Coordinates of C-alpha atoms in Angstrom, one line a residue:
X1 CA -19.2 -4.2 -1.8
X2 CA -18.7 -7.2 -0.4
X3 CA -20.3 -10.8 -0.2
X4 CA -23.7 -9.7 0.0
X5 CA -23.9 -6.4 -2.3
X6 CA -22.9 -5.4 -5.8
X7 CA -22.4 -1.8 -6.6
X8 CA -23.3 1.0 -9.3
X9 CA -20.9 3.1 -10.4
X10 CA -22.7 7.2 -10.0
X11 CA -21.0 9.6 -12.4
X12 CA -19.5 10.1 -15.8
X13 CA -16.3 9.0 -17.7
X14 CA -15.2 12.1 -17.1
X15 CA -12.4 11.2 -14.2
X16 CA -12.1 14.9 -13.3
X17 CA -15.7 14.2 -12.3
X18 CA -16.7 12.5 -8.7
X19 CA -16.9 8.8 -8.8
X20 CA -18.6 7.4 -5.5
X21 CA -19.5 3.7 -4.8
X22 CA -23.2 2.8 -3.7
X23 CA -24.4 -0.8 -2.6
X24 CA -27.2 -2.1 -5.2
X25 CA -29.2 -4.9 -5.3
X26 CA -28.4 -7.5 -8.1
X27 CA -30.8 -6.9 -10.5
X28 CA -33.5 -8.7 -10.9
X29 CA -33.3 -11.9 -13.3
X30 CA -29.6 -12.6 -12.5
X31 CA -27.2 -12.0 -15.0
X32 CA -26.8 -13.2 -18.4
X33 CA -23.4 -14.1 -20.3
X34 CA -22.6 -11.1 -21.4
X35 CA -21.1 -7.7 -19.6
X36 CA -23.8 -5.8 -17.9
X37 CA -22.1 -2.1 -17.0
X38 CA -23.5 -0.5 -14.6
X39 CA -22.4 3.2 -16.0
X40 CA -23.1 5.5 -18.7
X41 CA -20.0 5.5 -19.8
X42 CA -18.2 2.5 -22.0
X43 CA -14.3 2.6 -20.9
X44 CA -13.7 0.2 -23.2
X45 CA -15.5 -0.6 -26.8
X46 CA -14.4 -4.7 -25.4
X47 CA -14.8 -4.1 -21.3
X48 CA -14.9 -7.8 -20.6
X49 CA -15.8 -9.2 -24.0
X50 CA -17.1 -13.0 -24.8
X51 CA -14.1 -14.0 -27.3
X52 CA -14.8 -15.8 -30.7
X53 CA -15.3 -19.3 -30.1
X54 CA -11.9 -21.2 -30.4
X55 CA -10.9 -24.7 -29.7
X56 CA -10.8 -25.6 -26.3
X57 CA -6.9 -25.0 -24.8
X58 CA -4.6 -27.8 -23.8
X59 CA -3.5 -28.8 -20.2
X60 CA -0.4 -27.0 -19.4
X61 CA 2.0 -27.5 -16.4
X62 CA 0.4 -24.9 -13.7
X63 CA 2.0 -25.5 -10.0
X64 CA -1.4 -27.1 -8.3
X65 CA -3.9 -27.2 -11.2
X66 CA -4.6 -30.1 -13.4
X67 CA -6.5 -29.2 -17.1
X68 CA -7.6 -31.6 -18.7
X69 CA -6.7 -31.7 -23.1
X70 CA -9.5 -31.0 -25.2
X71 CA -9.0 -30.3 -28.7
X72 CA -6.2 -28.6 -30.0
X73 CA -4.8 -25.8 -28.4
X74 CA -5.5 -21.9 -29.3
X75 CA -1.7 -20.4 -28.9
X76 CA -3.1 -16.8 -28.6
X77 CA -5.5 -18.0 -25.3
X78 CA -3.6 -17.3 -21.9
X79 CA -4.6 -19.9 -19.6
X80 CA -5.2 -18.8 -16.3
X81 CA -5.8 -21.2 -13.4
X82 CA -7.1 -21.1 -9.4
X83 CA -6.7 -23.9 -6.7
X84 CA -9.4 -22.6 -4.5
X85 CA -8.7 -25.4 -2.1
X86 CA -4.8 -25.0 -2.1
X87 CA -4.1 -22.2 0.9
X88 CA -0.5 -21.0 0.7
X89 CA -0.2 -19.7 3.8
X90 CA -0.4 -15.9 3.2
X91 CA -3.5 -14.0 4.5
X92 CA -4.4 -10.9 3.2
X93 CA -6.0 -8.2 5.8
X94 CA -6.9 -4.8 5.9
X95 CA -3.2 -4.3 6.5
X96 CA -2.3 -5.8 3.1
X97 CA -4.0 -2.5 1.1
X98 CA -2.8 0.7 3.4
X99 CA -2.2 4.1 2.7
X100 CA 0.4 6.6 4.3
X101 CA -1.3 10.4 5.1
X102 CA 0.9 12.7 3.9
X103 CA -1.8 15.3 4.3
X104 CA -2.9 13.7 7.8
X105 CA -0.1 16.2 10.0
X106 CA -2.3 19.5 8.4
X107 CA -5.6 20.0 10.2
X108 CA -6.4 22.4 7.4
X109 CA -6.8 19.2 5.5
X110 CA -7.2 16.2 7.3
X111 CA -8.8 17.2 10.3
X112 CA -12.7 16.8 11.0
X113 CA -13.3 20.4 12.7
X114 CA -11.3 23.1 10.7
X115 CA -10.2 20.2 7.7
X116 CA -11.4 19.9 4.1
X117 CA -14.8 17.5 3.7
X118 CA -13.9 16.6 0.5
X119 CA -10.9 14.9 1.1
X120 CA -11.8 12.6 3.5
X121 CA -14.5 11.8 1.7
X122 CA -12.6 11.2 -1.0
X123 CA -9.7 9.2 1.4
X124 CA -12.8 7.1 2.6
X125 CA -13.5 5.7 -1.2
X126 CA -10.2 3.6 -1.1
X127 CA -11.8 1.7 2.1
X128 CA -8.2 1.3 3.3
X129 CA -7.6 -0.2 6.7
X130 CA -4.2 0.8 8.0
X131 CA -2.9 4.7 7.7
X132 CA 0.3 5.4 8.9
X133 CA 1.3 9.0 9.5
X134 CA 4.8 10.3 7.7
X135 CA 5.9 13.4 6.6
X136 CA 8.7 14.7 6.0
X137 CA 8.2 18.3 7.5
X138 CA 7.4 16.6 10.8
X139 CA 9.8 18.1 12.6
X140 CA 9.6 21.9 11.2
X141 CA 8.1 24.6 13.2
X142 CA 4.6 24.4 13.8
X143 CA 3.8 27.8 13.3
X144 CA 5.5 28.4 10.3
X145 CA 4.9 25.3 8.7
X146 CA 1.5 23.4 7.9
X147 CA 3.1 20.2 8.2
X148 CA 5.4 20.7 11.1
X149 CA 4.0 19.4 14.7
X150 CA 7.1 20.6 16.7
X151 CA 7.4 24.1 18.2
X152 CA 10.9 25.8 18.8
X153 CA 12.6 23.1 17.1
X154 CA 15.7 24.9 16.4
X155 CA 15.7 26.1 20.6
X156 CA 16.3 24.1 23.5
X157 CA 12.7 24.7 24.8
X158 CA 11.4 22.4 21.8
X159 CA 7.8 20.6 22.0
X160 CA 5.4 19.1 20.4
X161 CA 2.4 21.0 19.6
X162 CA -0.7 19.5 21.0
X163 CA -3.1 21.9 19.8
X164 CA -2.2 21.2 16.2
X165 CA -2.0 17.9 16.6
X166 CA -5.2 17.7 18.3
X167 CA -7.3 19.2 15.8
X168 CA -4.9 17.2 13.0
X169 CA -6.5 13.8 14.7
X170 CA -9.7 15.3 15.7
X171 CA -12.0 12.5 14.5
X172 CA -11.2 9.0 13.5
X173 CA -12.0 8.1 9.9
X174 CA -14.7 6.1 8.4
X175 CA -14.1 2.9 8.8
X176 CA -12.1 3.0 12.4
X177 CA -8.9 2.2 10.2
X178 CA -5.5 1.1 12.3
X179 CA -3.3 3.6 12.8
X180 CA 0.5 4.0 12.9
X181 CA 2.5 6.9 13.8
X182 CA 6.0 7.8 12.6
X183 CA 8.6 9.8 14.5
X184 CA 10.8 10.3 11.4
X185 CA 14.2 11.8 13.0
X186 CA 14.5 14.8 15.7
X187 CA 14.7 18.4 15.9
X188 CA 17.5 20.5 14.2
X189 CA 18.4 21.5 18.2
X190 CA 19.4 18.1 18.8
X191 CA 21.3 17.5 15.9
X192 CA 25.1 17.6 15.3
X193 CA 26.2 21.2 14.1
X194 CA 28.2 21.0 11.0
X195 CA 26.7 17.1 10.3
X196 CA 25.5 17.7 6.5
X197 CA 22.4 16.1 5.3
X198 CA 22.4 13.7 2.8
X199 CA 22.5 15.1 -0.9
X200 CA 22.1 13.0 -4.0
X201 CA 21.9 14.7 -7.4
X202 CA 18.4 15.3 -9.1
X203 CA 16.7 13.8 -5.9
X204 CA 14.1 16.0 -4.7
X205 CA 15.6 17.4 -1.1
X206 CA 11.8 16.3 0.1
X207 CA 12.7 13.1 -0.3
X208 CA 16.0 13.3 1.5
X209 CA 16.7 12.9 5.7
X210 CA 17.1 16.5 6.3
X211 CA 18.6 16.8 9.7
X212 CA 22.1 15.5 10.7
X213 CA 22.8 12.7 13.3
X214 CA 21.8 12.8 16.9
X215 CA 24.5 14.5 19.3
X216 CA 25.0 11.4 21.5
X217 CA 24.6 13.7 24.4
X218 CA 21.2 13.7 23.5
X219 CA 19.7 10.6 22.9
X220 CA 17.9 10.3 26.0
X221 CA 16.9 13.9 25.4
X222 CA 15.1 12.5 22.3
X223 CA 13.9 9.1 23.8
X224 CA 11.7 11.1 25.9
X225 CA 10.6 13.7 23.5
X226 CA 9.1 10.4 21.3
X227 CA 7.7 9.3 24.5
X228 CA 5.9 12.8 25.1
X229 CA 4.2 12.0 21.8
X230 CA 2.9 9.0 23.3
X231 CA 1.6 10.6 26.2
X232 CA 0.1 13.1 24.1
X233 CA -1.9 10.7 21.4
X234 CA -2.9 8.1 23.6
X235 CA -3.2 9.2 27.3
X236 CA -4.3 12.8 27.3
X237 CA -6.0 12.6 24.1
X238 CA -7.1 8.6 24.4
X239 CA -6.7 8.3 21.0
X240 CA -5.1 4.2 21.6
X241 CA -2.7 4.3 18.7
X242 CA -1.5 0.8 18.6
X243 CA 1.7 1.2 16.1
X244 CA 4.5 3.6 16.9
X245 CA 7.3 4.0 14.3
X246 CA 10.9 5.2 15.5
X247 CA 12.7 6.9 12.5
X248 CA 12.6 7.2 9.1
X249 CA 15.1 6.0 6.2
X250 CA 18.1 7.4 8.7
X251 CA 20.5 4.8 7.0
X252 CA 21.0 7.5 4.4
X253 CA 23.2 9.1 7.2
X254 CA 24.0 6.7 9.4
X255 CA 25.4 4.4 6.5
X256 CA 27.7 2.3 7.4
X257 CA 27.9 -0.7 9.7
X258 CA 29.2 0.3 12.9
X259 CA 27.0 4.2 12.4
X260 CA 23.7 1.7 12.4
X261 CA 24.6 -0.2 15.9
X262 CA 24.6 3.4 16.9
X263 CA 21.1 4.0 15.1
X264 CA 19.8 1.0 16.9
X265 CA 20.5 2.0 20.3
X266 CA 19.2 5.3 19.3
X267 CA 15.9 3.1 18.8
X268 CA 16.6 1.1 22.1
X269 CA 16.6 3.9 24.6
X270 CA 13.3 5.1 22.1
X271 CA 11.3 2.0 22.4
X272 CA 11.9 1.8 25.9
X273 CA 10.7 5.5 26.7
X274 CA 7.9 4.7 24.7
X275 CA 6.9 1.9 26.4
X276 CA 7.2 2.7 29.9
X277 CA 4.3 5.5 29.0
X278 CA 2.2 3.0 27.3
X279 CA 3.2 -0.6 27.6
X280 CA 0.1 -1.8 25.3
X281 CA 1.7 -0.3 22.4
X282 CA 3.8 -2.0 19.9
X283 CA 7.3 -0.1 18.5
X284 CA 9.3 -0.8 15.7
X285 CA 11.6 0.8 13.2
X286 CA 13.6 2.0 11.3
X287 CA 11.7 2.2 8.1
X288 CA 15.2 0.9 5.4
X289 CA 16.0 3.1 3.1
X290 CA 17.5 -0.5 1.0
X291 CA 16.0 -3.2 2.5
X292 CA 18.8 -4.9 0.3
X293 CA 21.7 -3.5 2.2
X294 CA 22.6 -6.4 4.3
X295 CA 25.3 -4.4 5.6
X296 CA 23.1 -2.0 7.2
X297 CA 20.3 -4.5 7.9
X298 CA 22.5 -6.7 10.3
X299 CA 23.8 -4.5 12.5
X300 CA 20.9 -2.9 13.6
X301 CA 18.5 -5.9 13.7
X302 CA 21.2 -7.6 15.6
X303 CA 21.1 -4.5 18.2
X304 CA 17.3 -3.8 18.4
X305 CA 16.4 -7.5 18.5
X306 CA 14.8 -7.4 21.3
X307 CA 13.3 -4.1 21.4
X308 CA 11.4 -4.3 18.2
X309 CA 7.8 -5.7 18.0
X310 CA 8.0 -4.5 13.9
X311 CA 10.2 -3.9 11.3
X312 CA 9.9 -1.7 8.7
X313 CA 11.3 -1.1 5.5
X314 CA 10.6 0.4 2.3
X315 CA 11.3 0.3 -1.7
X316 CA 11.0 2.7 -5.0
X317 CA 11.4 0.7 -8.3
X318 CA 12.3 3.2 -11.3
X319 CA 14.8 6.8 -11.3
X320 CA 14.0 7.1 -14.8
X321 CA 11.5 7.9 -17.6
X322 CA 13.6 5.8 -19.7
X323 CA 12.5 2.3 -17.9
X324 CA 9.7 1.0 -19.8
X325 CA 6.3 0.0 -18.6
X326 CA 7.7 -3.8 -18.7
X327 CA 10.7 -3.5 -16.2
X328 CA 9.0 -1.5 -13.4
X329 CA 6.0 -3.9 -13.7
X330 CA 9.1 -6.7 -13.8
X331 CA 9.9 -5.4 -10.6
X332 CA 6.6 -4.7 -8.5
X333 CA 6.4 -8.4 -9.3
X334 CA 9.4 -8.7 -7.3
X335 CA 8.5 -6.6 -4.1
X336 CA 7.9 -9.5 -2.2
X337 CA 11.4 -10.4 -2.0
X338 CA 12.1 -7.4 0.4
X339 CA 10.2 -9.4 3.4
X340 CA 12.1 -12.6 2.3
X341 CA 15.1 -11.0 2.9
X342 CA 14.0 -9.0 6.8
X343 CA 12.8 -12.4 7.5
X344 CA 15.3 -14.3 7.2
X345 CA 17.9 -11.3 8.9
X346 CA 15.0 -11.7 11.9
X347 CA 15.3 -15.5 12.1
X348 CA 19.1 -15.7 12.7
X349 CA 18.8 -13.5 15.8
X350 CA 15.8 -15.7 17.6
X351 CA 12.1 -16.9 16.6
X352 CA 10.0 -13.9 18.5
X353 CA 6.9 -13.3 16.5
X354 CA 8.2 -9.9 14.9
X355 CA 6.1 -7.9 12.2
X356 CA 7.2 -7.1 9.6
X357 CA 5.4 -4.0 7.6
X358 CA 6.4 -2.7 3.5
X359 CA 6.0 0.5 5.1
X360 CA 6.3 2.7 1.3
X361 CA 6.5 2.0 -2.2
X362 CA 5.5 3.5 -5.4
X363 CA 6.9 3.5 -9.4
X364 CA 9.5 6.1 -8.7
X365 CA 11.9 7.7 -6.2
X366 CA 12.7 10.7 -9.1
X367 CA 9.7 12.3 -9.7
X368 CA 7.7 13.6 -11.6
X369 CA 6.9 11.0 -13.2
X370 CA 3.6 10.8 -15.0
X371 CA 2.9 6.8 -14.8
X372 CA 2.2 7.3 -11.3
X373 CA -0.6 9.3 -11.8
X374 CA -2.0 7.5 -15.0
X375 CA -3.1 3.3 -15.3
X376 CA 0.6 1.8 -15.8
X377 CA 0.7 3.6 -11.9
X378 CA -2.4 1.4 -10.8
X379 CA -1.2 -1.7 -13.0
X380 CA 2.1 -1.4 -10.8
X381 CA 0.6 -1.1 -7.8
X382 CA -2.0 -3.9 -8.2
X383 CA 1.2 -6.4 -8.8
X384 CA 3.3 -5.3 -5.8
X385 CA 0.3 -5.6 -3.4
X386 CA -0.1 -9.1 -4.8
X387 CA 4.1 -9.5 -4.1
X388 CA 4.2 -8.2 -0.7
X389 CA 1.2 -10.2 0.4
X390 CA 2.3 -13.7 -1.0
X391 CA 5.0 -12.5 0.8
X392 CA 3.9 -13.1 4.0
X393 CA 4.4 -9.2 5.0
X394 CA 2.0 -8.3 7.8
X395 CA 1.4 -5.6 6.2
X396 CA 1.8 -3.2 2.9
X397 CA 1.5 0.6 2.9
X398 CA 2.0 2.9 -0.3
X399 CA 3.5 5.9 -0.7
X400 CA 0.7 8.3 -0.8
X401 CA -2.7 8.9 -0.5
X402 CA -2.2 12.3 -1.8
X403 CA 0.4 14.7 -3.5
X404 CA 1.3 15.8 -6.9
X405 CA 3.8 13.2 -7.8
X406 CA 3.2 10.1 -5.8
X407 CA -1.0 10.5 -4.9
X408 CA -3.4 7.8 -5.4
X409 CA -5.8 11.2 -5.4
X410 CA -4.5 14.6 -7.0
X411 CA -3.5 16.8 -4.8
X412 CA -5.8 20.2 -3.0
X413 CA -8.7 21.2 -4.5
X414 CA -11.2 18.2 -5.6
X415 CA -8.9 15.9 -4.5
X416 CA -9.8 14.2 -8.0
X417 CA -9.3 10.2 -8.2
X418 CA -6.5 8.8 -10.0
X419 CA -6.1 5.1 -11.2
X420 CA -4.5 3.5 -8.5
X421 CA -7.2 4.8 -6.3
X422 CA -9.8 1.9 -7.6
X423 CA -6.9 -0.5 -6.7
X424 CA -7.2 0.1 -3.6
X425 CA -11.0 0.3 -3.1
X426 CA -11.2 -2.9 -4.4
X427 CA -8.4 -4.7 -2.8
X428 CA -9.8 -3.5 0.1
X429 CA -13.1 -4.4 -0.4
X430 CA -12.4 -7.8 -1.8
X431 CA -9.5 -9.3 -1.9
X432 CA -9.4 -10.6 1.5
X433 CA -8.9 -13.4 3.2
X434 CA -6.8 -16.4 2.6
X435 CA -4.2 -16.5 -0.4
X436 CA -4.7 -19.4 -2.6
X437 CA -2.6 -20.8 -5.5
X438 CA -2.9 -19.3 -8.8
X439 CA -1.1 -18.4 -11.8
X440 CA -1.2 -18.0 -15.9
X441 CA 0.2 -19.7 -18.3
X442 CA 2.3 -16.4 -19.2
X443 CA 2.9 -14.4 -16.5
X444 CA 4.2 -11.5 -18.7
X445 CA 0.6 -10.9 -20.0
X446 CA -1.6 -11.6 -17.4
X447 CA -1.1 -11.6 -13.7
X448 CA -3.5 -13.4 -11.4
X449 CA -4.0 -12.8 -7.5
X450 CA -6.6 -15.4 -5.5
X451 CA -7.8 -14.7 -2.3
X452 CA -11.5 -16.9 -0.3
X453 CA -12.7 -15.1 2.6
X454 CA -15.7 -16.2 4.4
X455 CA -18.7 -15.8 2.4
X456 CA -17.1 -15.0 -1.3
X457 CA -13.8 -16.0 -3.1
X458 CA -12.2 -13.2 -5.6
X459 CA -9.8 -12.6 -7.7
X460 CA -7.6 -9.7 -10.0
X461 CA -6.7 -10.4 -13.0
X462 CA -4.0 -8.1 -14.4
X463 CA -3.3 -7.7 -18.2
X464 CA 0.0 -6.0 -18.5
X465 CA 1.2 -6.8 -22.1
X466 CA 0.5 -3.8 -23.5
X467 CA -2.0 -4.9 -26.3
X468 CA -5.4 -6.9 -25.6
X469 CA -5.4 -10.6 -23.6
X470 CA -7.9 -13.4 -24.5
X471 CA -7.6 -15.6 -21.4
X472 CA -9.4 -19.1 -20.4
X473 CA -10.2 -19.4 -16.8
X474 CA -9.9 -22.9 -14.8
X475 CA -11.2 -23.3 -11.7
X476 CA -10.7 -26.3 -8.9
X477 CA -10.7 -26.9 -5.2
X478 CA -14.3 -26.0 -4.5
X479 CA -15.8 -27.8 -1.8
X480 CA -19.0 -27.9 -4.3
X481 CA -19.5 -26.8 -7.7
X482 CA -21.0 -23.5 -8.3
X483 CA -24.9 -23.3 -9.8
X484 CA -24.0 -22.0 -13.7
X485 CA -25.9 -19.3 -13.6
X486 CA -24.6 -17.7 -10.2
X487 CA -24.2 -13.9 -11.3
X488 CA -20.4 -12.8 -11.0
X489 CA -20.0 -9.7 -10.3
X490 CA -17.1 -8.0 -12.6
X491 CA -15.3 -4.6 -12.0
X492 CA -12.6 -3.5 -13.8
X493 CA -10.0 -0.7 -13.5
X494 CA -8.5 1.4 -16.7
X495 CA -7.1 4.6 -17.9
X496 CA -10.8 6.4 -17.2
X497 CA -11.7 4.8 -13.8
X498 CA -13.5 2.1 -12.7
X499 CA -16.9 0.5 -14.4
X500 CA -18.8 -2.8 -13.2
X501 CA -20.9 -5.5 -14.3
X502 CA -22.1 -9.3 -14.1
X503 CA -21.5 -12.4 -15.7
X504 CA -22.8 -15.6 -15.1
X505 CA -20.6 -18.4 -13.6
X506 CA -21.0 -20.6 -16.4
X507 CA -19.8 -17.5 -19.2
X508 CA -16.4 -17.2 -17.2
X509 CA -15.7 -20.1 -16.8
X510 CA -16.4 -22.0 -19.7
X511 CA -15.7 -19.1 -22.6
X512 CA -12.8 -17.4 -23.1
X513 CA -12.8 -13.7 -22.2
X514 CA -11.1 -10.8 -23.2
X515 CA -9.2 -8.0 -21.3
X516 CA -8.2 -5.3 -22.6
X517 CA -4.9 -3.9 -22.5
X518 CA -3.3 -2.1 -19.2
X519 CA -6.8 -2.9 -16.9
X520 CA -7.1 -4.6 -13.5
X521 CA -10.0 -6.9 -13.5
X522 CA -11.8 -8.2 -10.5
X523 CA -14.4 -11.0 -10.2
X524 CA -16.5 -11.1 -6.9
X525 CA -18.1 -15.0 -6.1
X526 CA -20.5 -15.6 -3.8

């Protein structure tokens, strides 16, 4: 995709079925006004449907658009308006759309040499631009564990394994994407005997810190065994990993105020290892648990200060089937807030240019839960991106790109595309670029995201009322006017995939248009 390329959608609706992406010429002719798709499959019997004619809608107050009355207004119309020429300061990047590998630490799976084709081709569809490396099993025995990179951890002659890791990280991935790594916690060895794990009722013990504190003995014991990993990623296997993440959601142990100044100069002594292997790397930490826990927050911003170059922080909206479709999309409206609040902790303590990174999120921390499979999964994840990146965050990573529960592809096998997956792609693709001002005249129906890069402007349009949307789109800011019959290319994401089309300039934006329910639509201009 991209400014100079439309695409064809090559497959069936069947979603079990592979769905891959190819660059097309625009056909020949241009488009007309009505939905070209460019599948053999209708998702929808109304994909992106010309609307009866109604009266023309009234001007409504929309921060930074003016519309001018004409007629009497159509209550049922949604008006949805874009300030192309009002930047607010946001920029969305590769960063803004990034995956963590959950499958990346098993070379069975995601490495080039002994790994499974299939799913990096599959991981390659999403054209994300930031991976970051997490997994829970990090620190289990290599051996005995696909997932675990240490050997020995339970012994005193611990190590890293760098012959698993090698072949885990044998080959970049298409695309040259930026990579962070994640040191999660230690090994067992160096943890406290007797210090319990956290345990929360009906919480999935994968999703739980599963080793107790450090023994304070031996926290430069593990400063240098997170530097060893430096040496071993960058120097002897020159692999120039730029981002280096020190722990993971540890404030589930470490939960009070005075236990996180310990935490922090756990990270201290970390960082500094770190860095006096490779000083062109950038460290940072410690991936919140609750972002929202001021109490926790303070102390160990106020300790790592000047030690970080990032922080990090994460954020799960719904523990129960019971929340309806409305109130988890309430809140990925909301994500955004969590860098609000690290920013303003950052400011108090000086005005270095920190990062800041939404390093995980998804619908639910209490799996399973079907909606993250499924289109109210890629409905939710389409509004947080749109959050976090009006936020200001640097930069936005979801919680994963594959697994049973939380995968934006199923898990083994296929590696079969879910939903969320075409999010991704075309966030990634698209969306790019500076954020400009936008919004709807009801923001509980239809969600609108705005971004201009060089070359094209695009924008998402998400219908998230549950039943059908007729909308009206306004337009203003352009430099100059676009020619009427400019073709517009049109893709939009619902329950069975992805499908794509053109519309002419003029049809969107003087007709109203309707979207049907629970789908992500995304126009292309260029």
């Amino acid at each position: 995709m991209g400014a100079d390329s439309t695409n064809e959608l090559i497959g069936s609706s069947n979603t079990n079925d592979l769905l891959v992406i190819q660059d097309m010429p625009l056909p020949e002719g241009g488009a007309d006004t009505s939905l070209v798709l460019g599948s053999e499959h209708q998702l929808s019997d109304r994909l992106v449907e010309l609307a009866p004619e109604v009266a023309s809608p009234v001007s409504k107050d929309i921060p930074h658009l003016t519309f001018t009355p004409n007629g009497q207004p159509d209550e049922k119309i949604v008006l949805v308006g874009i300030d192309w020429g009002y930047e607010t300061g946001a920029i969305a990047t590769k960063q803004s759309y990034g995956l963590n590998l959950k499958q990346g630490f098993n070379p069975y799976i995601a490495g080039k040499q002994v790994g499974d084709p299939v799913y990096r081709r599959q991981l390659a569809t999403m054209k994300a631009g930031f991976f970051r490396y997490h997994h829970a099993d990090q620190m289990k025995d290599a051996w005995t564990n696909v997932n675990g990179w240490v050997i020995s951890p339970d012994n005193a002659d611990y190590r890293w394994d760098r012959d698993k890791i090698a072949l885990a990280m044998d080959a970049p991935f298409d695309g040259n994407p930026m990579l962070k790594i994640n040191i999660a916690n230690w090994p067992k060895f160096l943890a406290a005997e007797g210090d319990r794990p956290l345990s929360l009722p009906d919480v999935p013990e994968e999703l739980l810190v599963s080793v107790g504190r450090l023994r304070p003995e031996m926290i430069d014991a593990y400063a240098e065994f997170c530097a060893d990993l430096v040496r071993i990623i960058n120097l002897e296997q020159k692999r120039g990993v730029v981002y280096w993440e020190v722990l993971n959601e540890m404030d589930q142990i470490y939960s009070s105020p005075e236990a996180m100044r310990q935490l922090a100069e756990i990270y201290v002594r970390a960082a500094t290892a770190m860095k006096a292997v490779d000083p062109t790397i950038k460290v940072g930490g410690p991936s919140f648990t609750w972002p929202d826990r001021l109490d926790l927050v303070n102390p160990f911003i106020e300790v790592a200060y000047p030690h970080l170059d990032f922080v990090s922080y994460h954020s799960y909206t719904s523990g129960s089937l019971e929340d309806s479709n409305t109130s988890i999309w309430d809140s990925a409206n909301t994500l955004g807030s969590r860098t609000a609040t690290i920013r303003w902790v950052l400011q108090k303590y000086g005005d270095r240019p920190i990062e800041t990174f939404h390093n995980e999120f998804n619908l639910s921390y209490r799996p399973p839960d079907p909606r993250m499979n499924n289109v109210v999964g890629a409905v939710y994840d389409a509004l947080a991106l749109a959050s976090i990146t009006r936020s200001g965050a640097t930069g936005t990573l979801a919680w994963a790109e594959a697994d049973g529960w939380y995968g934006k592809l199923s898990p083994f096998g296929e590696w079969e595309r879910r939903p969320s997956s075409y999010v991704f792609q075309l966030y990634n693709d698209l969306l790019l670029g500076n954020v400009v001002a936008a919004s709807s005249t009801d923001e509980q129906a239809i969600s609108v995201y705005a971004t201009n890069a060089e070359g094209w402007d695009a924008f998402s349009l998400v219908n998230r009322s549950m039943q059908d949307q007729t909308i009206q789109l306004f337009f203003q800011g352009w430099e100059s006017p676009y020619n009427p019959d400019l073709p517009v290319r049109v893709y939009q994401i619902s329950e069975s995939g992805l499908s794509w089309g053109t519309m002419s300039f003029g049809a969107i934006s003087s007709q109203p248009l309707t979207l049907p329910v629970n789908t992500i639509t995304v126009f292309e201009v260029s």
